[in-house]
Coordinates of C-alpha atoms in Angstrom, one line a residue:
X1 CA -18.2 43.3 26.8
X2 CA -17.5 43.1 23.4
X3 CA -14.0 44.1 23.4
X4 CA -14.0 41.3 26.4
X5 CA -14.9 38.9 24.1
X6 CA -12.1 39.9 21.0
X7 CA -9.3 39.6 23.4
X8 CA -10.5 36.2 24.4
X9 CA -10.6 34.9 21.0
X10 CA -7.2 36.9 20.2
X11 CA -5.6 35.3 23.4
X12 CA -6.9 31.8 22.1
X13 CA -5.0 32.2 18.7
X14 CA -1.7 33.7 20.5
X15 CA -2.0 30.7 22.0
X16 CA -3.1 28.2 19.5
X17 CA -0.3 29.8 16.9
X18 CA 2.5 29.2 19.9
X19 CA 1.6 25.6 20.1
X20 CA 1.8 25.3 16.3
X21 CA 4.9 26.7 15.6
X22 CA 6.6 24.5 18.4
X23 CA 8.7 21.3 16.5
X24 CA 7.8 22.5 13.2
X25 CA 9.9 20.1 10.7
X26 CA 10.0 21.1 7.1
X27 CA 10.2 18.4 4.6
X28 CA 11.2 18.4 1.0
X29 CA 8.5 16.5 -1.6
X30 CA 11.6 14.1 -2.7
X31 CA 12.8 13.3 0.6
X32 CA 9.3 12.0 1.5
X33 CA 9.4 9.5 -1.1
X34 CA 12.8 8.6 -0.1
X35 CA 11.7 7.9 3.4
X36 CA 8.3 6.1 2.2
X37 CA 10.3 3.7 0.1
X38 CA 12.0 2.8 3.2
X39 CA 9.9 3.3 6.3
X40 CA 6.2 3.1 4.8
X41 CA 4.4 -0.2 6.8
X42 CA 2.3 -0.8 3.4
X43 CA 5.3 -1.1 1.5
X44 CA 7.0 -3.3 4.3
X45 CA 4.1 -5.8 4.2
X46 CA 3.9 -6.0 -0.1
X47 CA 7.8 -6.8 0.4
X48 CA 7.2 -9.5 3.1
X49 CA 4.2 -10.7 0.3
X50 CA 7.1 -11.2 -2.3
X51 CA 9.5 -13.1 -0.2
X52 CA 7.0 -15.7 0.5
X53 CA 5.9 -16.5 -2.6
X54 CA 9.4 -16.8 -3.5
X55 CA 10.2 -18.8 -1.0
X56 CA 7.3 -20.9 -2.4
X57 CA 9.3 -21.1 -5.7
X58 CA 12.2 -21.9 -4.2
X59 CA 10.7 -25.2 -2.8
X60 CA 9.6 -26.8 -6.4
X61 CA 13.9 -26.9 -6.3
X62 CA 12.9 -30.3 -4.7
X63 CA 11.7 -31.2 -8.2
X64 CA 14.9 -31.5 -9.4
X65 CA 17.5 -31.6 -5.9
X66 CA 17.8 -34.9 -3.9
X67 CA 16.4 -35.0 -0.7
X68 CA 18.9 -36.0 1.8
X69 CA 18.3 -38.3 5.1
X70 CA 20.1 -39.5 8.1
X71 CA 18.6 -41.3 11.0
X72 CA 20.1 -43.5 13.8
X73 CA 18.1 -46.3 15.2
X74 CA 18.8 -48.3 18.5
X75 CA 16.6 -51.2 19.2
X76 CA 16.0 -53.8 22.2
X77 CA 13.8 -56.9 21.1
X78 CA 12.7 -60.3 22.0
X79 CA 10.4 -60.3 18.9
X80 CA 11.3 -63.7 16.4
X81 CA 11.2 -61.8 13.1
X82 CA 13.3 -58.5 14.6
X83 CA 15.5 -60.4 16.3
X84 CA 16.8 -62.8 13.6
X85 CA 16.5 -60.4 11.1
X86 CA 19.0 -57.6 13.7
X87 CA 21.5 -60.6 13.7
X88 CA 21.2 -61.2 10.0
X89 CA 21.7 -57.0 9.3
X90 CA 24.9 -57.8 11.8
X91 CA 26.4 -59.8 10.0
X92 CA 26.2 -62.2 13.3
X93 CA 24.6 -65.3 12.3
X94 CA 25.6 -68.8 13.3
X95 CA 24.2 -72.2 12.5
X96 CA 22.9 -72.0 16.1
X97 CA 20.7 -69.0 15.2
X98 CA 18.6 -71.6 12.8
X99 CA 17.3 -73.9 15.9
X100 CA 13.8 -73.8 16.2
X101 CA 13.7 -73.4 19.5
X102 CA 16.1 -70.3 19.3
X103 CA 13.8 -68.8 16.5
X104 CA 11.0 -69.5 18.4
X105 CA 12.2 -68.1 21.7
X106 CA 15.3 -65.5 21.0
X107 CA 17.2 -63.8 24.2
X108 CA 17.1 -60.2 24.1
X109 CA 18.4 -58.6 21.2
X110 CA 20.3 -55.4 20.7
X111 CA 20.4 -53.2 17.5
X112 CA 22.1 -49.7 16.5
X113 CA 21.4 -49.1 13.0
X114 CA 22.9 -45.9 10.9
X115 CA 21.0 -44.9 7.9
X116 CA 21.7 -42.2 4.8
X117 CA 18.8 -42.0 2.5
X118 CA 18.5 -40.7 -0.9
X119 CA 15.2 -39.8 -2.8
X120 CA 16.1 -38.4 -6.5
X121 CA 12.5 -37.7 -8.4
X122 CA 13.6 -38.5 -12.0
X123 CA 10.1 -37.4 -14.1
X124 CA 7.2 -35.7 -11.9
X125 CA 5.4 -33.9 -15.4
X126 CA 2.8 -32.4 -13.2
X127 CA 5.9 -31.0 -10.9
X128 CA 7.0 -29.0 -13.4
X129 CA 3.9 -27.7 -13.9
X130 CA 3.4 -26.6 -10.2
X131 CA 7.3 -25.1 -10.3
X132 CA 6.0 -22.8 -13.5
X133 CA 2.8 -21.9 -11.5
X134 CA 5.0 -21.1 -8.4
X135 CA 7.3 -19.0 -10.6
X136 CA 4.0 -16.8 -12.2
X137 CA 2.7 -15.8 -8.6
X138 CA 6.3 -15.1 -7.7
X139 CA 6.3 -12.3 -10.7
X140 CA 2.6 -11.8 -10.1
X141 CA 3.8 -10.2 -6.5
X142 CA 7.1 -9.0 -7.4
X143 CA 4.7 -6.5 -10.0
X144 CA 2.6 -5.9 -7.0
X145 CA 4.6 -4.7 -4.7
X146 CA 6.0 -2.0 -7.5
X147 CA 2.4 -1.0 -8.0
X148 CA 1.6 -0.5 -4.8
X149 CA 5.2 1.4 -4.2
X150 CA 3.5 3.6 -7.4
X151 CA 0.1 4.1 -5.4
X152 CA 2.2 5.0 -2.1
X153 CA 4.4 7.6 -4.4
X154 CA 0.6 9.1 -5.3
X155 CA -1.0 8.8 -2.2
X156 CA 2.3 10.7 -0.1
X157 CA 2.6 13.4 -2.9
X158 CA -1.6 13.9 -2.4
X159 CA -0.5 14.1 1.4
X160 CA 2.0 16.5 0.5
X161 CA -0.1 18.5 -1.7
X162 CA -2.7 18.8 1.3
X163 CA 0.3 19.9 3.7
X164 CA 0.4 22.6 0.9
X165 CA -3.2 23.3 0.6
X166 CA -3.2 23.8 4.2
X167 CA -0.4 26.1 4.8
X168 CA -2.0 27.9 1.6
X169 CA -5.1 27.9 2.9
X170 CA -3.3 29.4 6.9
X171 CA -2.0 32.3 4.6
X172 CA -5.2 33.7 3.0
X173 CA -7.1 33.1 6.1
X174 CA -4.5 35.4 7.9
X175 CA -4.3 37.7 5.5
X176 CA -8.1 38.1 6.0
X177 CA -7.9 38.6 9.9
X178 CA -5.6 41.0 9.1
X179 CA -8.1 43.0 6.5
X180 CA -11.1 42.2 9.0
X181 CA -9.3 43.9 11.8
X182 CA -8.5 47.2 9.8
X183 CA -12.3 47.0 8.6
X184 CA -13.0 47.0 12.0
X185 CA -10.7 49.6 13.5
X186 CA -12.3 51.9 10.8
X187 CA -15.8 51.2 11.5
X188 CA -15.2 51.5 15.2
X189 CA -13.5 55.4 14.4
X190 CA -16.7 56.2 12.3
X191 CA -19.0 54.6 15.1
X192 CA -17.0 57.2 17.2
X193 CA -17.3 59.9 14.8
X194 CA -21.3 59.0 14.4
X195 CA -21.3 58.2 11.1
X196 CA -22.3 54.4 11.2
X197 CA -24.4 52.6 14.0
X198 CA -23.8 50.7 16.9
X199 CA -25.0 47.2 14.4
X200 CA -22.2 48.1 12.3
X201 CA -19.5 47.7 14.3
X202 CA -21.1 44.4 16.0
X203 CA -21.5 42.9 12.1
X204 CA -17.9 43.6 11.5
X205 CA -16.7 42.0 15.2
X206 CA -18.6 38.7 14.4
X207 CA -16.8 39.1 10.7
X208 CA -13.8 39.1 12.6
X209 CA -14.5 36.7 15.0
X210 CA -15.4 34.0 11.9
X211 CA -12.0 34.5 10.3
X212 CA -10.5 34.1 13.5
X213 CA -12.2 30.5 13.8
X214 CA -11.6 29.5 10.2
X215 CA -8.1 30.3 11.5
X216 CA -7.6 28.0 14.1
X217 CA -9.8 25.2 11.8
X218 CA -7.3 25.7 9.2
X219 CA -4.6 25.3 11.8
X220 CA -5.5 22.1 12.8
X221 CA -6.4 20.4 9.0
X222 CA -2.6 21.7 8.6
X223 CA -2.1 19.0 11.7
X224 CA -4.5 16.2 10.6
X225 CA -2.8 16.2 7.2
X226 CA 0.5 16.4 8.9
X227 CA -0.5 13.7 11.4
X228 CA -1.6 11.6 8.0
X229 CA 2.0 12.3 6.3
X230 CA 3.5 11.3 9.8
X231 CA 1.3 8.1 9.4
X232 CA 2.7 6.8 5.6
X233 CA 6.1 7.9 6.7
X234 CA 6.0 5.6 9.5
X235 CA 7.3 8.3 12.1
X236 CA 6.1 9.7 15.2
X237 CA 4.3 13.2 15.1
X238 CA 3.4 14.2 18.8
X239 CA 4.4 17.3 19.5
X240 CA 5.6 17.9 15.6
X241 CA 4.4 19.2 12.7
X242 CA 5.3 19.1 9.2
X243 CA 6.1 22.2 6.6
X244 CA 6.7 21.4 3.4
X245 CA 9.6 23.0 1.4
X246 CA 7.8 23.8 -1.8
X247 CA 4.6 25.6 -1.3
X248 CA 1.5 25.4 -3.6
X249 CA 1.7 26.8 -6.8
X250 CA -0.9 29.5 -8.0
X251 CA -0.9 28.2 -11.4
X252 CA -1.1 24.8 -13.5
X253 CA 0.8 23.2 -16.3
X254 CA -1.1 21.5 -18.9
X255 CA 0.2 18.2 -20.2
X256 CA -1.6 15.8 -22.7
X257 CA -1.3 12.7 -21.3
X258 CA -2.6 9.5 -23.1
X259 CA -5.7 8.2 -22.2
X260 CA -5.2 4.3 -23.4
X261 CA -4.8 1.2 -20.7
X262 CA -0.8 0.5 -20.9
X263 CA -0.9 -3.4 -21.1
X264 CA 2.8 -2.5 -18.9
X265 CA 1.1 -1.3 -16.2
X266 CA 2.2 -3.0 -13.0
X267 CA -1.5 -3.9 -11.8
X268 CA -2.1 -5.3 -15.0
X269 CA 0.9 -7.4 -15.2
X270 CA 0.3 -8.8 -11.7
X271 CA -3.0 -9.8 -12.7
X272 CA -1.9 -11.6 -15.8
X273 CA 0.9 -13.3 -13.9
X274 CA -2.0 -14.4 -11.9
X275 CA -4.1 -15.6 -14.5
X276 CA -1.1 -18.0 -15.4
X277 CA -0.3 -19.2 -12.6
X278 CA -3.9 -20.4 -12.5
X279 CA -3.3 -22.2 -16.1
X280 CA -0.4 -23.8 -14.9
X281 CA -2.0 -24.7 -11.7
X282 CA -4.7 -26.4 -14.3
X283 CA -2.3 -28.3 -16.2
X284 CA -0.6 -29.5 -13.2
X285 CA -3.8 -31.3 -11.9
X286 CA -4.3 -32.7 -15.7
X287 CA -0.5 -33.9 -15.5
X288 CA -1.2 -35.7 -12.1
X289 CA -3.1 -38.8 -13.7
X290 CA 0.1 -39.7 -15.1
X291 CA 2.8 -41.9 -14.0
X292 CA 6.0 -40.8 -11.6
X293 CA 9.6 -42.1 -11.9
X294 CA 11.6 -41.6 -8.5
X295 CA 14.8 -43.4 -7.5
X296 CA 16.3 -43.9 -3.9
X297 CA 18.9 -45.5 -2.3
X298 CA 20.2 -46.1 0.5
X299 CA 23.8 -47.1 2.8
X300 CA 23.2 -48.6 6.4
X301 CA 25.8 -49.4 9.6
X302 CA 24.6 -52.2 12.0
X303 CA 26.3 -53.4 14.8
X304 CA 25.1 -54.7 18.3
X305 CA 26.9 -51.9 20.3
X306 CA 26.2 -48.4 20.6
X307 CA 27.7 -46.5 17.5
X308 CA 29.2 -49.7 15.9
X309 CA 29.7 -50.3 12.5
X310 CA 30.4 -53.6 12.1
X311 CA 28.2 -54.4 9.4
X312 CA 27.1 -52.6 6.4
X313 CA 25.3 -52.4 3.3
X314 CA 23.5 -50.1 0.8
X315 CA 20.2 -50.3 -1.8
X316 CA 19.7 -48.3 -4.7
X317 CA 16.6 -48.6 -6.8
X318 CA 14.1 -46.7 -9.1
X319 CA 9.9 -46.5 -8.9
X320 CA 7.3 -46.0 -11.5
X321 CA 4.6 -45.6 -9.5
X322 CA 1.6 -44.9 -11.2
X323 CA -2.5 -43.2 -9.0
X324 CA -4.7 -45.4 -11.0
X325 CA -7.8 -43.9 -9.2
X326 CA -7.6 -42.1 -5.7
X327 CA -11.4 -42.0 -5.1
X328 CA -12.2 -38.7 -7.5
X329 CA -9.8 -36.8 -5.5
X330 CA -7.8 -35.9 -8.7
X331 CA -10.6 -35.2 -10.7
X332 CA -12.0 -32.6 -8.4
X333 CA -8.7 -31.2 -8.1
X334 CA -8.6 -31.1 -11.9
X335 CA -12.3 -29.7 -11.8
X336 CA -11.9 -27.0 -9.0
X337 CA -8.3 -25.8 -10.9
X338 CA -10.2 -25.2 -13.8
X339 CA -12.8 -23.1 -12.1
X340 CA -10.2 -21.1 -10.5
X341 CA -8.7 -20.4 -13.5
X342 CA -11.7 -19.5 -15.4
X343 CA -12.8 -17.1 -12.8
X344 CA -9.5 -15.6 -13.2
X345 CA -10.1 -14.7 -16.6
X346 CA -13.3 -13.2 -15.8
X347 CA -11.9 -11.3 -13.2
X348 CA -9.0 -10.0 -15.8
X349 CA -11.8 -9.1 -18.2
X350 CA -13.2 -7.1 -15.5
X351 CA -10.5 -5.4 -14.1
X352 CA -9.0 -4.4 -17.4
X353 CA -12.6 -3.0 -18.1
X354 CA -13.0 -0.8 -14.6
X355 CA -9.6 0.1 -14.7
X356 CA -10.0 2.2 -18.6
X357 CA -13.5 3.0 -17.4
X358 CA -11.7 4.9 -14.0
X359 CA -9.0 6.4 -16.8
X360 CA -11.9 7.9 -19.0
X361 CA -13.7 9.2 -15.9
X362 CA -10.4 11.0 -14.3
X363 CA -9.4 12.3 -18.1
X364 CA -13.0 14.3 -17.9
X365 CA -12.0 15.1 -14.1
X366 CA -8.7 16.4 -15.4
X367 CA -10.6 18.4 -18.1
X368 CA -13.1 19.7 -15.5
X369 CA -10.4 20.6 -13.5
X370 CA -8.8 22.6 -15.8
X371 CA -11.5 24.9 -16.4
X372 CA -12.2 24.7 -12.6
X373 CA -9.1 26.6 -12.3
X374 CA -9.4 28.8 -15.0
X375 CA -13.0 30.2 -14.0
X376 CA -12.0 30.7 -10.3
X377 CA -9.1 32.5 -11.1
X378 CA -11.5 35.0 -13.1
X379 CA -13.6 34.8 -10.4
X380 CA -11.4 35.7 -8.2
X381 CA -9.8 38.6 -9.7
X382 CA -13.2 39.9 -10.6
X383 CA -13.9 39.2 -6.7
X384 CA -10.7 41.1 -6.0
X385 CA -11.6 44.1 -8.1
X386 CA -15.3 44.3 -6.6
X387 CA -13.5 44.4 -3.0
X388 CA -11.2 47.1 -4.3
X389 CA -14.5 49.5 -5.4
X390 CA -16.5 48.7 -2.5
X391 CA -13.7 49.7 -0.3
X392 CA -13.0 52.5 -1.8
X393 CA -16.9 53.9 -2.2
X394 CA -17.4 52.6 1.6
X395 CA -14.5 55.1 2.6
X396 CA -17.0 57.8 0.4
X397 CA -20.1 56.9 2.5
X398 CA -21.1 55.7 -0.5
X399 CA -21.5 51.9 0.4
X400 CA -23.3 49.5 3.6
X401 CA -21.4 48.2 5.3
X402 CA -22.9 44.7 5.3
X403 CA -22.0 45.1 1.3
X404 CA -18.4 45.5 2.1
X405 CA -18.3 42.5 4.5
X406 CA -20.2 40.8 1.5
X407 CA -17.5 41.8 -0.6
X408 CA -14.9 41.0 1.8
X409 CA -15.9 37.3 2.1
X410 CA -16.7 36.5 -1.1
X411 CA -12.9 37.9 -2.1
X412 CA -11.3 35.2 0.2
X413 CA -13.7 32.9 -0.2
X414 CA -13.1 32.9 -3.7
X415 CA -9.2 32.9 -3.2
X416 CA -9.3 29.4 -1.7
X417 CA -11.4 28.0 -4.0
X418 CA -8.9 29.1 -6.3
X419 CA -6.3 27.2 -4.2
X420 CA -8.7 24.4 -4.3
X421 CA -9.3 23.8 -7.4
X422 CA -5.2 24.3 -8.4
X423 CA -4.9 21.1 -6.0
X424 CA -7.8 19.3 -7.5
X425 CA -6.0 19.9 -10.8
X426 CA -2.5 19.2 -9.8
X427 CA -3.9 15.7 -7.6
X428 CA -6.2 15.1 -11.2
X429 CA -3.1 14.9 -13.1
X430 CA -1.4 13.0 -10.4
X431 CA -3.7 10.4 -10.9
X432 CA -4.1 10.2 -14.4
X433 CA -0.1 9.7 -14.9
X434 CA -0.5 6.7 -12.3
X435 CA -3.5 5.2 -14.0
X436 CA -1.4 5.5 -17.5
X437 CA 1.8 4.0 -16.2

C-alpha cells in the first residue's frame, strides 16, 4: 500500500513537471524593462494623464491667438424692424421703403447674410495666470509619469527577482527529493536487513512525500509570479511560463547609499509642480476682479439671393469690459482657490515627511537585511555540517533516525531562508535606490 501511494505522488510530479516545462520562455532582466516601457497598461494610462493636461495648456494659446468665425445666415421675414433693416444691410433701399404704410406692413423679405468674425483678447491679467497654472500641472504630470515609469522599473525587477526566488527555491527543493529518496532507499535495505523498524521507514516515506508537495507548491508560486510578470508586461501567459536568464545570486553586494530626501526626486517634483499650479490658480481668481480689454471685428456679404454678395461691410472695435460684482461668485472662487492651495501645502509638508520617514525605515530594513543574510548563511553551513555528521554516524548505527530527518529538514529549510533573505536584501536595496532617486 505504501509503495502504492509513492508512485501515485511520483506519477503526479511526472506529470505536473511535464506540464511545466511545456512553453517555457526565458527572459532577460533588461529586456523586461524594455518591454514594460512599451507594453505596461500603468505606464500607458500615466502617458494618456500627460497628454491631457497638455492638451489643457495648449488651450490658454487662446490667450494670445484670435478666434476665428464664419457663419452664413438666410432669413424670410415679414417682421418691420428685420425687414427694413435686411433692405438697408442690402444696400436696397428706395424712398418707397420710408412710407408708413410700407413700414408698417412690409411683403416678405428675403436675406442671405455671410459673416467672418474676429475676437483678439488684448489684456486678460488673470489669463495669464490660468496659462502659468496650466503649464505647472503640465510638468507636475510629465514628472509623474517618469516616477511612476521608476516604480514600474522596481516593481518588474521585484517580479523578476521572485521568478528567481522561485526557480531557486524548485532547485533546493529537488535537490531534497533527491536526498529524501536515497534516505529512504537506505532505510528500506536496513528495514530489510532488520536493523531499523517498520516506523522508520514510514517517517522517512511521509519525509518524502512532504518534499514532494513543497515541490509541486514551489512549482506553481514559479507560475503565479510568472503569471504576475505576464501581467506588468502586458502579454498573454496561458499555456507559458517564464525563466529568467540570470538566476539568483547566493551572495550580496554592499553599497552605501545616501539616506537624505533628494528634493530631484520625480514624486517630489510633481508635487511641487502641483503646489504651483495651485498658487497660480490663486492669483488667477485675485486677477479676475480686474478689468479685460478684447477687440473684434467683423466683414459681412448681404444680398437678397442665395449666396449673393451684393452688399458688404465690415466693423472693428475694442472692449474694456469690466465684472463690477457677479453676486460673490468671484469671491468664493477667490476663497475656495486659496483653500486648495493651502491644503496643497499641507499635503507637501506631509508627503515630504512620510516619504524620509519610509527612507529611514527601509535604511534599517536594508541594515537588517544584511545581517539577515549573513547569519543564515552561518546557519546554513553550520546546518549543512550537522547533516554531514548525522549522516555519517546514522550509517554507524550511531544516530535515530527521526534525528537525521531532523537534520535533513532543517539543512534545506535553512538553505531557502538563505535564498530568502539574499532576495529580501537585494529587493531592500532595490528600494532604497528608488526612494533616493
Amino acid at each position: 500500500m505504501t509503495q502504492l501511494k509513492s508512485l501515485f505522488f511520483l506519477s503526479i510530479l511526472i506529470v505536473s513537471t511535464a506540464g511545466f516545462s511545456q512553453d517555457t520562455l526565458t527572459i532577460s532582466k533588461k529586456e523586461i524593462w524594455e518591454k514594460t516601457a512599451t507594453k505596461n497598461l500603468q505606464i500607458k494610462i500615466a502617458n494618456q494623464d500627460f497628454k491631457a493636461a497638455a492638451a489643457d495648456y495648449r488651450q490658454s494659446n487662446s490667450l494670445f491667438l484670435p478666434t476665428v468665425t464664419a457663419s452664413y445666415t438666410a432669413i424670410s421675414t415679414t417682421n418691420p424692424l428685420m425687414a427694413f433693416g435686411s433692405k438697408l444691410n442690402q444696400e436696397i433701399l428706395t424712398a418707397a421703403d420710408f412710407d408708413p404704410a410700407v413700414l408698417n406692413n412690409p411683403a416678405k423679405t428675403q436675406n442671405f447674410a455671410t459673416k467672418i468674425e474676429v475676437l483678439q483678447p488684448l489684456i486678460n491679467v488673470d489669463g495669464f495666470y490660468g496659462r502659468q497654472a496650466a503649464k505647472s500641472k503640465m510638468e507636475a504630470l510629465q514628472f509623474q509619469t517618469e516616477h511612476t515609469k521608476e516604480y514600474l522599473q522596481l516593481e518588474v525587477n521585484k517580479a523578476f527577482m521572485q521568478l528567481q526566488l522561485g526557480y531557486k527555491a524548485v532547485t533546493v527543493l529537488e535537490k531534497a527529493n533527491v536526498t529524501a529518496d536515497a534516505n529512504l532507499k537506505r532505510i528500506e535495505n536496513y528495514f530489510k536487513q532488520g536493523i531499523l523498524q517498520k516506523t522508520d521507514v514510514l517517517s522517512v516515506q511521509v519525509r518524502v512525500n512532504e518534499i514532494k508537495n513543497q515541490l509541486q507548491y514551489a512549482k506553481s508560486n514559479i507560475q503565479n509570479a510568472s503569471d504576475y510578470l505576464g501581467f506588468l508586461l502586458n502579454e498573454d501567459t496561458t499555456n507559458k511560463v517564464y525563466k529568467p536568464a540570470e538566476a539568483l545570486e547566493n551572495s550580496i553586494e554592499i553599497e552605501i547609499i545616501n539616506t537624505k530626501l533628494s528634493a530631484t526626486r520625480k514624486d517630489i517634483q510633481a508635487l511641487d509642480k502641483s503646489s504651483d499650479a495651485y498658487a497660480k490658480m490663486l492669483q488667477s481668481s485675485k486677477m479676475n476682479f480686474l478689468p479685460r480689454l478684447n477687440a473684434f471685428g467683423s466683414y459681412e456679404w448681404y444680398d437678397d439671393t442665395l449666396f449673393g454678395t451684393s452688399a458688404k461691410g465690415y466693423l472693428v472695435g475694442a472692449q474694456l469690459s469690466w465684472a463690477v460684482f457677479d453676486g460673490y461668485k468671484s469671491i468664493g472662487k477667490m476663497e475656495k482657490a486659496k483653500a486648495e492651495f493651502q491644503k496643497s501645502e499641507i499635503e507637501n509638508q506631509q508627503y515630504k515627511a512620510q516619504s524620509q520617514l519610509d527612507l529611514n525605515k527601509a535604511n534599517r530594513q536594508l541594515k537588517d537585511a544584511e545581517n539577515k543574510v549573513n547569519l543564515s548563511k552561518l546557519i546554513l553551513e553550520q546546518s549543512q555540517e550537522a547533516y554531514r555528521i548525522r549522516s555519517n554516524r546514522f550509517t554507524q548505527g550511531l544516530e535515530k533516525t527521526a534525528d537525521l530527518l531532523q537534520s535533513e529538514t532543517q539543512m534545506f529549510q535553512k538553505e531557502l531562508e538563505f535564498l530568502q533573505a539574499v532576495f529580501e536584501y537585494n529587493y531592500t536595496q532595490e528600494y532604497l535606490q528608488f526612494l533616493t532617486k
